[in-house]
Coordinates of C-alpha atoms in Angstrom, one line a residue:
M1 CA 19.8 103.6 170.5
E2 CA 23.1 101.7 170.6
N3 CA 25.7 102.3 173.3
C4 CA 28.5 104.6 172.4
T5 CA 31.8 105.1 174.1
K6 CA 33.7 108.3 173.9
A7 CA 37.4 108.4 174.5
V8 CA 39.5 111.5 174.7
F9 CA 43.3 111.6 174.4
S10 CA 45.9 114.3 174.0
G11 CA 49.5 114.5 172.9
S12 CA 52.2 116.5 171.0
K13 CA 53.9 116.1 167.6
K14 CA 57.2 115.1 169.2
T15 CA 55.5 112.3 171.1
L16 CA 53.8 110.9 168.0
K17 CA 55.6 108.0 166.2
R18 CA 55.9 108.6 162.4
S19 CA 57.8 107.1 159.5
C20 CA 60.3 109.2 157.3
G21 CA 61.4 108.3 153.9
P22 CA 62.5 106.8 151.7
P23 CA 64.2 109.8 149.9
I24 CA 62.5 111.0 146.8
E25 CA 65.7 111.6 144.9
V26 CA 69.1 109.9 145.0
L27 CA 72.3 111.0 143.3
L28 CA 75.2 108.6 143.2
T29 CA 78.7 109.6 142.1
R30 CA 81.8 107.3 141.9
T31 CA 85.2 108.8 142.0
S32 CA 88.6 107.1 142.7
G33 CA 87.2 104.0 144.5
A34 CA 84.6 105.9 146.5
L35 CA 80.9 106.5 146.2
Q36 CA 79.2 109.7 147.2
V37 CA 75.5 109.6 148.0
N38 CA 73.3 112.7 147.9
V39 CA 69.6 112.5 148.7
T40 CA 66.5 114.7 148.8
W41 CA 63.6 114.2 151.2
L42 CA 60.0 115.2 151.3
K43 CA 59.5 118.6 152.8
E44 CA 57.7 117.3 155.9
D45 CA 60.5 114.8 156.5
G46 CA 63.0 117.7 156.8
N47 CA 66.8 117.1 156.5
N48 CA 68.0 114.0 158.0
K49 CA 71.2 112.1 158.4
I50 CA 71.3 109.0 156.3
S51 CA 72.5 105.5 156.6
V52 CA 73.8 103.5 153.6
R53 CA 74.3 99.8 153.1
Y54 CA 75.7 98.2 149.9
K55 CA 76.8 95.0 148.3
A56 CA 78.4 93.8 145.1
L57 CA 76.1 92.7 142.4
G58 CA 75.5 88.9 142.9
S59 CA 76.4 89.0 146.6
H60 CA 73.8 87.8 149.1
S61 CA 75.0 89.7 152.2
W62 CA 75.1 93.4 152.8
N63 CA 78.1 95.2 153.9
E64 CA 78.2 97.2 157.1
T65 CA 76.0 100.2 157.4
V66 CA 77.6 103.6 157.0
E67 CA 76.1 106.5 159.0
T68 CA 77.0 110.1 158.3
Q69 CA 77.4 113.2 160.4
L70 CA 76.0 115.5 157.8
P71 CA 72.5 115.6 156.6
N72 CA 71.5 114.4 153.1
T73 CA 74.9 113.1 152.1
A74 CA 77.2 110.1 152.7
V75 CA 80.5 108.7 151.3
V76 CA 81.2 105.0 150.9
E77 CA 84.9 104.3 150.5
K78 CA 87.2 101.3 149.5
L79 CA 85.0 100.2 146.7
T80 CA 86.4 98.2 143.7
P81 CA 86.1 100.4 140.6
S82 CA 85.3 97.5 138.2
L83 CA 82.4 96.1 140.3
V84 CA 78.7 97.0 140.1
Y85 CA 77.1 97.7 143.5
I86 CA 73.6 97.7 144.9
V87 CA 72.9 100.5 147.4
Q88 CA 70.0 101.0 149.9
I89 CA 69.4 104.2 151.9
Q90 CA 67.4 105.1 155.0
C91 CA 67.3 107.9 157.4
V92 CA 68.8 107.8 160.9
T93 CA 66.0 107.4 163.4
T94 CA 65.2 110.5 165.5
A95 CA 62.4 111.7 167.7
E96 CA 60.8 113.2 164.7
C97 CA 61.4 110.1 162.5
S98 CA 61.0 107.1 164.7
Q99 CA 60.6 104.8 161.7
C100 CA 63.0 104.8 158.7
P101 CA 62.4 102.1 156.1
W102 CA 65.1 101.1 153.6
S103 CA 64.8 102.5 150.1
K104 CA 64.6 100.4 147.0
N105 CA 67.7 99.0 145.4
H106 CA 69.8 101.6 143.6
Y107 CA 72.3 100.1 141.0
V108 CA 75.8 101.7 140.8
P109 CA 77.6 100.9 137.5
S110 CA 81.3 100.3 137.3
E111 CA 83.6 103.3 137.6
L112 CA 84.8 104.8 134.3
T113 CA 88.6 104.9 134.8
T114 CA 89.9 105.2 131.2
Q115 CA 89.6 108.2 129.0
P116 CA 88.3 108.4 125.4
I117 CA 90.9 107.9 122.6
L118 CA 91.0 110.5 119.9
V119 CA 90.8 109.0 116.4
S120 CA 90.9 112.0 114.1
A121 CA 90.7 115.8 113.9
K122 CA 90.0 117.6 110.7
Y123 CA 89.9 121.3 110.0
T124 CA 88.3 122.5 106.8
D125 CA 87.9 126.1 105.7
I126 CA 84.4 127.1 104.8
T127 CA 84.4 128.8 101.5
Q128 CA 81.0 130.4 101.9
K129 CA 82.0 131.9 105.3
T130 CA 85.3 133.7 105.2
G131 CA 87.3 133.4 108.4
C132 CA 85.5 130.2 109.6
R133 CA 86.4 126.5 109.6
L134 CA 84.5 123.3 110.2
I135 CA 86.0 121.3 113.0
S136 CA 85.4 117.5 112.9
I137 CA 86.6 115.4 115.8
T138 CA 86.0 111.7 116.3
W139 CA 87.1 109.4 119.2
K140 CA 86.3 106.0 120.7
F141 CA 85.9 104.6 124.2
P142 CA 87.9 101.4 125.0
V143 CA 85.1 99.9 127.2
K144 CA 81.8 99.1 125.7
D145 CA 78.3 99.2 127.4
L146 CA 79.6 101.1 130.5
Y147 CA 78.8 104.6 129.5
D148 CA 75.6 106.5 128.7
G149 CA 77.1 109.2 126.5
Y150 CA 79.9 111.8 126.2
R151 CA 80.4 115.3 127.5
V152 CA 82.4 117.8 125.5
T153 CA 83.7 121.1 127.0
V154 CA 84.9 123.8 124.6
W155 CA 86.5 127.1 125.3
K156 CA 89.0 129.6 123.8
E157 CA 92.7 129.4 124.6
S158 CA 92.7 133.1 125.3
G159 CA 90.5 132.5 128.3
E160 CA 87.5 134.4 127.1
P161 CA 84.2 133.0 128.5
P162 CA 82.0 131.1 128.2
Q163 CA 82.8 127.4 128.3
A164 CA 80.4 125.5 126.2
Q165 CA 79.1 122.2 127.7
L166 CA 77.9 119.8 125.0
T167 CA 76.4 116.3 125.4
T168 CA 76.4 113.7 122.6
S169 CA 75.7 110.0 122.4
E170 CA 77.9 109.5 119.4
P171 CA 81.7 109.5 119.5
E172 CA 82.1 112.6 117.2
I173 CA 81.4 116.3 117.2
R174 CA 81.3 119.0 114.6
L175 CA 81.7 122.7 115.3
I176 CA 82.0 125.9 113.2
L177 CA 84.7 128.0 114.8
S178 CA 86.9 131.0 113.9
Y179 CA 90.6 130.8 113.3
S180 CA 91.3 131.4 117.0
A181 CA 92.8 128.7 119.2
Y182 CA 90.5 126.4 121.2
R183 CA 90.7 123.6 123.7
L184 CA 88.3 120.7 124.1
N185 CA 87.9 118.2 126.9
I186 CA 86.1 114.9 126.0
S187 CA 84.9 112.4 128.6
A188 CA 82.4 109.5 128.9
Y189 CA 79.8 109.3 131.6
N190 CA 77.2 107.1 133.1
N191 CA 74.7 107.6 136.0
A192 CA 77.4 107.2 138.6
S193 CA 80.8 108.3 137.2
V194 CA 82.6 110.4 134.6
S195 CA 85.7 109.1 132.9
P196 CA 89.0 111.1 132.8
S197 CA 88.9 113.6 130.0
A198 CA 90.9 113.5 126.8
T199 CA 92.1 117.0 125.9
H200 CA 92.6 118.3 122.3
V201 CA 93.9 121.7 121.4
I202 CA 92.8 123.3 118.1
P203 CA 95.7 125.5 117.1
Q204 CA 95.3 129.0 115.7
H205 CA 94.9 128.9 112.0
I206 CA 97.0 131.4 110.0
G207 CA 95.3 131.6 106.7
A208 CA 97.4 132.6 103.7
N209 CA 94.8 135.3 102.9
I210 CA 94.7 136.9 106.3
L211 CA 98.3 137.1 107.5
G212 CA 100.2 140.1 106.5
D213 CA 97.9 141.0 103.6
G214 CA 97.6 144.6 104.7
R215 CA 94.1 144.5 106.0
L216 CA 95.3 144.6 109.6
N217 CA 98.2 146.8 110.9
V218 CA 99.7 147.5 114.4
T219 CA 101.3 150.6 115.8
V220 CA 103.2 150.0 119.1
H221 CA 103.3 153.0 121.4
N222 CA 105.0 151.5 124.4
S223 CA 105.2 148.4 126.4
T224 CA 101.6 148.8 127.6
A225 CA 99.7 150.1 124.6
F226 CA 99.3 149.5 120.9
T227 CA 96.8 150.4 118.3
I228 CA 95.3 148.1 115.6
H229 CA 94.0 149.5 112.3
W230 CA 91.6 147.8 109.8
R231 CA 89.8 148.8 106.6
P232 CA 87.0 151.5 107.0
D233 CA 84.5 149.6 104.9
L234 CA 84.2 147.0 107.7
I235 CA 82.3 149.4 110.0
E236 CA 79.3 149.4 107.6
K237 CA 78.6 145.8 108.5
Y238 CA 80.1 145.1 111.9
V239 CA 80.3 146.9 115.2
C240 CA 81.3 144.2 117.6
Y241 CA 84.9 143.0 117.6
V242 CA 87.4 141.1 119.7
V243 CA 91.1 141.5 119.5
E244 CA 93.5 138.7 120.7
W245 CA 97.3 138.9 121.1
M246 CA 99.8 136.4 122.2
K247 CA 103.4 135.4 122.1
Q248 CA 104.7 132.0 121.1
G249 CA 104.0 129.3 123.7
H250 CA 101.5 131.3 125.7
S251 CA 97.7 131.4 125.8
G252 CA 97.3 135.1 125.1
W253 CA 95.0 137.9 126.0
Y254 CA 91.8 139.3 124.6
L255 CA 89.6 142.4 124.5
S256 CA 86.1 142.6 123.2
F257 CA 84.8 146.1 122.2
F258 CA 82.1 148.0 120.3
E259 CA 83.2 150.4 117.5
D260 CA 81.0 152.0 114.9
A261 CA 82.8 155.3 114.1
I262 CA 86.5 154.8 113.3
A263 CA 88.4 151.7 111.9
R264 CA 91.0 151.5 114.7
K265 CA 91.2 150.5 118.4
T266 CA 93.9 151.4 120.9
V267 CA 94.6 148.7 123.5
S268 CA 96.1 150.2 126.6
S269 CA 96.9 149.4 130.2
I270 CA 98.0 145.9 129.3
S271 CA 98.3 143.9 132.4
E272 CA 101.4 142.1 131.2
H273 CA 103.9 144.4 129.5
L274 CA 105.1 143.8 126.0
E275 CA 108.6 142.3 126.0
P276 CA 111.4 143.6 123.8
Y277 CA 112.8 141.3 121.1
T278 CA 109.7 139.1 121.3
R279 CA 107.4 138.4 118.5
Y280 CA 103.7 138.9 119.1
R281 CA 100.7 137.9 117.0
V282 CA 97.5 139.9 117.0
T283 CA 94.2 138.8 115.5
L284 CA 90.9 140.6 115.0
H285 CA 87.6 138.7 115.1
L286 CA 84.2 139.9 114.0
R287 CA 80.9 139.1 115.8
P288 CA 77.6 139.4 113.9
N289 CA 75.5 139.9 117.1
K290 CA 75.0 143.7 117.7
N291 CA 73.1 143.4 121.0
T292 CA 76.2 142.5 123.0
C293 CA 79.8 142.1 122.0
N294 CA 80.5 139.4 124.6
M295 CA 80.4 135.9 123.2
K296 CA 77.2 134.1 124.1
S297 CA 78.2 130.7 122.7
I298 CA 81.2 129.0 121.2
N299 CA 79.7 127.3 118.1
N300 CA 79.3 129.5 115.0
S301 CA 79.6 132.8 117.0
E302 CA 82.4 134.7 115.2
S303 CA 84.7 134.9 112.2
T304 CA 88.3 135.9 111.8
Y305 CA 89.1 139.1 109.9
G306 CA 92.9 139.3 109.9
T307 CA 96.2 138.5 111.6
T308 CA 99.5 140.2 111.7
E309 CA 102.7 140.2 113.8
F310 CA 104.7 142.8 115.6
Y311 CA 107.7 143.5 117.9
H312 CA 107.8 146.0 120.6
T313 CA 111.6 146.4 120.0
E314 CA 113.7 144.7 117.4
G315 CA 117.3 143.6 117.7
S316 CA 119.8 141.8 115.6
P317 CA 119.9 137.9 115.6
V318 CA 121.8 136.2 118.4
G319 CA 121.8 132.9 116.5
A320 CA 123.3 131.8 113.2
P321 CA 122.1 129.4 110.5
A322 CA 123.1 125.8 111.4
N323 CA 123.7 122.5 109.5
V324 CA 125.6 124.2 106.7
S325 CA 126.3 121.6 104.0
F326 CA 127.4 121.4 100.4
H327 CA 125.9 119.3 97.6
N328 CA 126.4 118.7 93.9
V329 CA 130.0 120.1 93.9
T330 CA 131.4 120.4 90.4
L331 CA 134.4 122.1 88.7
N332 CA 133.1 125.6 89.2
S333 CA 129.8 125.4 91.3
A334 CA 128.3 124.0 94.4
V335 CA 124.9 124.0 96.2
L336 CA 125.0 125.5 99.7
Q337 CA 122.2 124.5 102.2
W338 CA 121.5 125.6 105.8
S339 CA 118.8 125.5 108.5
R340 CA 116.8 128.5 109.5
I341 CA 117.6 130.6 112.5
P342 CA 115.2 129.7 115.4
E343 CA 112.5 132.3 116.0
E344 CA 113.6 133.0 119.6
D345 CA 117.1 133.9 118.3
L346 CA 115.9 136.3 115.6
R347 CA 114.8 139.1 117.9
G348 CA 113.2 140.8 114.9
F349 CA 111.8 140.3 111.4
L350 CA 114.4 138.5 109.3
L351 CA 115.2 140.5 106.2
G352 CA 117.6 138.0 104.6
Y353 CA 120.8 136.0 104.8
I354 CA 124.4 137.1 103.9
I355 CA 126.7 134.4 102.5
Y356 CA 130.4 135.1 103.0
Y357 CA 132.9 133.0 101.0
T358 CA 136.7 133.2 100.4
E359 CA 139.3 131.0 98.9
H360 CA 140.8 128.9 101.6
H361 CA 144.6 129.0 101.8
Y362 CA 146.5 128.1 104.9
Q363 CA 149.1 130.8 104.7
E364 CA 147.7 133.3 102.2
T365 CA 144.7 135.6 102.3
S366 CA 142.3 136.1 99.5
T367 CA 139.5 138.5 98.7
A368 CA 136.2 137.9 100.5
H369 CA 132.9 137.8 98.6
N370 CA 129.4 138.1 100.0
I371 CA 126.0 137.4 98.6
T372 CA 122.6 138.4 100.0
V373 CA 119.6 136.1 99.6
D374 CA 115.9 136.2 100.5
P375 CA 114.8 135.4 104.1
G376 CA 112.8 132.4 103.0
S377 CA 115.8 130.7 101.3
T378 CA 117.6 127.8 102.8
S379 CA 119.8 127.0 99.8
F380 CA 121.9 128.8 97.3
H381 CA 123.6 127.7 94.0
M382 CA 127.2 129.1 94.1
E383 CA 128.6 129.6 90.6
A384 CA 131.8 131.0 88.9
L385 CA 134.1 129.2 91.3
K386 CA 137.6 128.1 90.5
S387 CA 138.2 124.4 89.9
G388 CA 140.3 122.5 92.4
T389 CA 140.0 125.3 94.9
A390 CA 139.0 125.1 98.6
Y391 CA 136.4 127.7 99.8
Q392 CA 135.5 128.8 103.3
V393 CA 131.8 129.7 103.8
Q394 CA 129.9 131.5 106.7
I395 CA 126.3 132.6 106.8
S396 CA 124.5 135.2 108.9
G397 CA 121.0 136.7 109.1
F398 CA 120.0 140.3 109.5
T399 CA 117.0 142.3 110.6
S400 CA 116.2 146.0 110.6
A401 CA 118.4 146.3 113.7
G402 CA 121.4 144.9 112.0
E403 CA 123.4 141.8 111.1
G404 CA 123.6 138.8 113.5
I405 CA 126.4 136.5 114.3
R406 CA 128.0 134.3 111.6
S407 CA 127.9 130.6 111.4
I408 CA 130.8 128.3 112.1
P409 CA 133.2 128.4 109.1
S410 CA 132.6 125.5 106.7
V411 CA 135.1 124.4 104.0
F412 CA 134.5 122.6 100.7
K413 CA 136.6 122.1 97.6
T414 CA 135.6 122.2 94.0
D415 CA 136.5 119.3 91.7
P416 CA 139.9 119.5 89.9
K417 CA 140.2 119.5 86.1
V418 CA 141.1 116.1 84.7
N419 CA 141.6 114.9 81.1
F420 CA 139.4 112.0 81.8
S421 CA 135.9 112.8 80.8
I422 CA 133.0 111.0 82.3
R423 CA 131.0 111.6 79.2
A424 CA 133.8 110.1 77.1
A425 CA 133.9 107.1 79.4
I426 CA 130.2 106.6 79.1
A427 CA 130.4 106.9 75.3
A428 CA 133.2 104.3 75.2
F429 CA 131.2 102.0 77.4
V430 CA 128.2 102.3 75.1
V431 CA 130.4 101.5 72.0
V432 CA 131.8 98.4 73.7
V433 CA 128.3 97.3 74.7
C434 CA 127.1 97.8 71.1
L435 CA 130.0 95.8 69.7
L436 CA 129.4 93.0 72.1
V437 CA 125.7 93.0 71.2
F438 CA 125.7 93.8 67.5
G439 CA 129.3 93.2 66.5
S440 CA 129.3 89.4 66.0
P441 CA 126.7 89.4 63.2
V442 CA 128.5 92.3 61.5
I443 CA 131.9 90.7 61.7
K444 CA 130.5 87.5 60.3
R445 CA 129.0 89.3 57.4
V446 CA 132.2 91.2 56.6
K447 CA 134.2 88.0 56.7
A448 CA 131.7 86.3 54.3
I449 CA 132.2 89.2 51.9
L450 CA 136.0 89.6 52.1
W451 CA 137.0 85.9 52.7
P452 CA 134.3 83.7 51.1
R453 CA 134.3 80.1 52.1
V454 CA 135.3 77.5 49.6
P455 CA 132.1 75.8 48.4
N456 CA 131.5 72.3 49.8
P457 CA 131.1 69.9 46.9
G458 CA 129.0 67.7 49.0
H459 CA 126.2 70.3 48.8
S460 CA 126.1 70.3 44.9
N461 CA 123.5 68.8 42.8
A462 CA 126.1 66.7 41.0
V463 CA 126.9 64.7 44.1
Q464 CA 123.3 64.0 44.8
K465 CA 122.8 62.8 41.2
I466 CA 125.6 60.1 41.4
E467 CA 124.0 56.8 40.4
S468 CA 127.1 54.5 39.8
P469 CA 130.5 53.7 41.2
G470 CA 132.2 54.8 38.0
Q471 CA 130.8 58.3 38.4
L472 CA 132.0 58.4 42.0
K473 CA 135.6 57.5 40.9
L474 CA 135.6 60.1 38.2
L475 CA 134.3 62.6 40.8
E476 CA 137.2 61.7 43.1
A477 CA 139.7 62.4 40.4
L478 CA 138.2 65.7 39.6
V479 CA 138.1 66.6 43.3
T480 CA 141.8 65.9 43.5
L481 CA 142.4 68.1 40.5
K482 CA 140.3 70.9 42.2
A483 CA 142.3 70.6 45.4
V484 CA 145.6 71.1 43.5
E485 CA 144.1 74.1 41.8
E486 CA 142.9 75.6 45.1
W487 CA 146.4 75.1 46.7
D488 CA 148.1 76.7 43.7
T489 CA 145.7 79.7 43.9
K490 CA 146.8 80.4 47.5
S491 CA 150.6 79.7 46.9
F492 CA 151.6 81.3 43.6
Q493 CA 151.2 84.5 41.6
I494 CA 148.2 84.7 39.4
L495 CA 148.9 82.9 36.1
E496 CA 147.0 80.8 33.6
R497 CA 148.3 77.9 31.6
E498 CA 146.6 75.7 29.1
A499 CA 146.9 71.9 29.5
V500 CA 145.6 69.3 27.3
I501 CA 145.1 66.0 29.1
P502 CA 144.3 63.0 27.0
L503 CA 141.6 60.9 28.5
S504 CA 143.8 57.9 28.2
S505 CA 146.4 59.5 30.5
M506 CA 143.9 60.5 33.1
L507 CA 141.8 57.3 33.3
P508 CA 144.5 55.2 35.0
H509 CA 144.5 57.7 37.9
V510 CA 140.8 57.6 38.0
R511 CA 140.7 53.8 38.3
T512 CA 143.3 53.7 41.0
C513 CA 142.0 56.7 42.9
E514 CA 140.8 54.7 45.9
D515 CA 143.7 52.2 46.1
D516 CA 146.7 54.3 45.0
S517 CA 145.9 57.9 46.0
L518 CA 149.4 58.6 47.0
E519 CA 150.8 57.7 43.5
T520 CA 148.1 59.8 41.9
A521 CA 149.1 62.8 44.0
H522 CA 152.8 62.4 43.1
A523 CA 151.8 62.1 39.4
W524 CA 150.0 65.4 39.5
S525 CA 152.8 66.9 41.6
D526 CA 155.3 66.0 38.9
R527 CA 153.2 67.6 36.2
D528 CA 152.9 70.8 38.3
G529 CA 156.6 70.8 39.0
D530 CA 157.4 70.7 35.3
S531 CA 154.9 73.4 34.6
A532 CA 156.4 75.6 37.3
A533 CA 159.9 75.1 35.9
D534 CA 158.7 76.3 32.5
D535 CA 157.0 79.4 33.9
D536 CA 160.2 81.4 34.1
D537 CA 160.7 81.2 30.4
T538 CA 157.2 81.4 29.2
T539 CA 155.7 84.1 31.4
D540 CA 154.7 86.3 28.5
T541 CA 153.4 83.3 26.5
L542 CA 151.2 82.3 29.5
L543 CA 149.9 85.8 29.9
D544 CA 148.9 85.9 26.3
T545 CA 147.4 82.4 26.6
Q546 CA 145.4 83.6 29.6
R547 CA 143.9 86.4 27.6
T548 CA 143.2 84.2 24.6
H549 CA 142.0 80.9 26.0
F550 CA 140.5 81.8 29.4
Q551 CA 137.4 83.1 27.8
S552 CA 137.3 80.3 25.1
S553 CA 137.8 77.4 27.4
P554 CA 134.9 75.0 27.3
F555 CA 135.4 74.3 31.1
T556 CA 135.1 77.8 32.3
F557 CA 132.2 77.7 34.9
A558 CA 130.2 80.5 36.3
G559 CA 129.4 78.7 39.6
G560 CA 131.5 78.1 42.6
Y561 CA 131.4 74.3 42.3
T562 CA 133.8 74.2 39.3
T563 CA 134.7 70.5 39.7
M564 CA 131.0 69.5 40.0
E565 CA 130.1 71.4 36.9
M566 CA 133.0 69.8 35.0
F567 CA 131.7 66.4 36.3
Q568 CA 128.2 67.2 35.0
Q569 CA 129.6 68.0 31.6
F570 CA 131.5 64.7 31.4
T571 CA 128.9 62.3 32.7
P572 CA 126.1 62.9 30.2
Q573 CA 128.2 61.4 27.4
W574 CA 129.4 58.4 29.5
T575 CA 126.4 56.1 28.9
T576 CA 126.1 52.6 27.9
E577 CA 124.2 51.4 24.9
G578 CA 121.3 50.4 27.1
G579 CA 121.0 53.9 28.3
S580 CA 122.7 53.3 31.7
N581 CA 124.8 56.0 33.2
T582 CA 127.4 53.6 34.4
P583 CA 130.7 54.3 32.5
S584 CA 132.9 51.4 31.2
I585 CA 136.1 51.9 33.2
E586 CA 136.5 48.4 34.5
G587 CA 138.8 47.2 31.6
E588 CA 141.5 48.7 29.7
P589 CA 141.5 52.5 29.2
E590 CA 139.5 53.6 26.2
D591 CA 140.2 56.6 24.0
F592 CA 137.1 58.5 24.6
T593 CA 136.7 61.2 22.0
V594 CA 134.5 63.2 24.2
L595 CA 137.6 64.2 26.2
K596 CA 139.8 65.3 23.4
S597 CA 141.4 68.0 25.5
M598 CA 140.9 69.6 28.9
R599 CA 142.0 73.1 29.6
L600 CA 143.2 73.7 33.2
D601 CA 143.2 77.2 34.4
Y602 CA 145.6 77.7 37.3
V603 CA 145.8 80.6 39.6
R604 CA 149.3 80.6 41.1
Q605 CA 151.5 82.7 43.1
F606 CA 155.2 82.1 42.7
S607 CA 157.4 81.8 45.7
T608 CA 161.2 82.0 46.0
S609 CA 161.5 78.3 45.3
P610 CA 159.2 75.8 43.5
P611 CA 157.0 73.8 45.9
S612 CA 158.2 70.3 46.7
D613 CA 156.1 67.2 46.7
S614 CA 155.7 67.4 50.4
E615 CA 154.1 70.8 50.4
F616 CA 151.0 69.9 48.4
T617 CA 150.8 66.1 48.8
P618 CA 148.7 66.4 51.9
A619 CA 146.2 68.6 50.1
L620 CA 145.8 65.9 47.5
V621 CA 145.4 63.1 49.9

């Protein structure tokens, strides 16, 4: 049998050395440059004071150790909010915990110091659910990758509990709420901090189909009690209700109740008395849950039945319409505009406006007129006014308690009567513009009809058919003859005379047309002068001659180019034996039988004295 040794020892728990920790749970919270540490120990370790050491991420040395006086909690101050820290925790050694090892590293993210930024808020009525609306709110956080999610707190502005705490990882939220007013707080969070919250107020919605439609009425008894009435058929479906009332700019009050017998509820013993001349708004909400009428949750928990307004005591307005102005002033009318009376100055339900206007004279009085318009109006078209007259206008509002104060007098003057008409001026302007735009072509056309231009011989076919110098010389003589005829037509009374010009007497002028044009002109002038001297004695003879020979003259032409047509009648018979068109005018004048006579038809207008050579010689040259 082997040797065995037996040892006996004794002791107590206090004298035994044991190790405590590390903590099984650590909660780190950063606020305003400080870090709060809360720990949980094993049950046998009890509650111990703790010691904390920390360092910034990337640093190699630990900062001084912080010991606390309270168990299970510690506060580290003077931290930089933007830095990430590493924290280790241990218990403070005691007789019971003689050994306290450091815990593992706990990472503390940066402190969230900025609040979320609201991007949009949309409120949409739900057609399938009367009295409810869909609330869609989106936001963004300016710092990325520092948060774990968002916390949204929602509650009613009236103060009715509860406050709903919602958590989401996305920067948006959708809720189905009644038409009541709500408040939302939105903040970002991570495992060590919570950002400052962004607050958004959802205003009370006054639907057009629920305000003042008769479904909800109020009877005021005194400053501490009033009764609301609704339609009896509502009792068949709902038994849980909540009534809210508030005045402008205040959060309001509420009362939830159960009612399954009568369609009314008296609210009494109001903590804050109803004020006179103050408008209140009361709303009735319906709750589908019949087990309890208290609201269990915010989202999709009630719908709005109706809204109305009431006064405990009404008074006359203490304010008047402002910003009175006049527009579109004419001879006998003007448009009057003004601003509404502020609600705090109404002191009752506005029933309308009274417009006072009189003719404004400095030393005379005139009859005052007044017109009543609807309470929703802010303008009025004044008619049947006198032209060129000044008018003084004042406006006041009135309630069931009476008329309020009038506005400051405003003066305007209608336009005076004038002979000048704007329409006439516009019409004249249009006519002038039309003449400038379309008048030039019309004037040219009228001028062409009444005063036709003398045809240019150079445009005739005869000139273009000239093939010899002889034809050109003959053409020059005929052009000279035509010029005399045109001058006589403009200068003398209309007459006609017959002239027989032998060819032998004309050809010398034709041959010398280029070299002696001045003598040719004088020769023709003498012949015209003699004819003019004989006109006084032979007027009747010439008139008869005009009737007899004008139609029978072989040189009467239908076209405008009379001289050219005459030339064309001469030239076909001036041919040589060889068939050439060149006339023989180089030698002595020949007695051409083709020109036995030539009838000249003159159109003249007699003046007080016969024309002299100098009056028509330039026309011949």
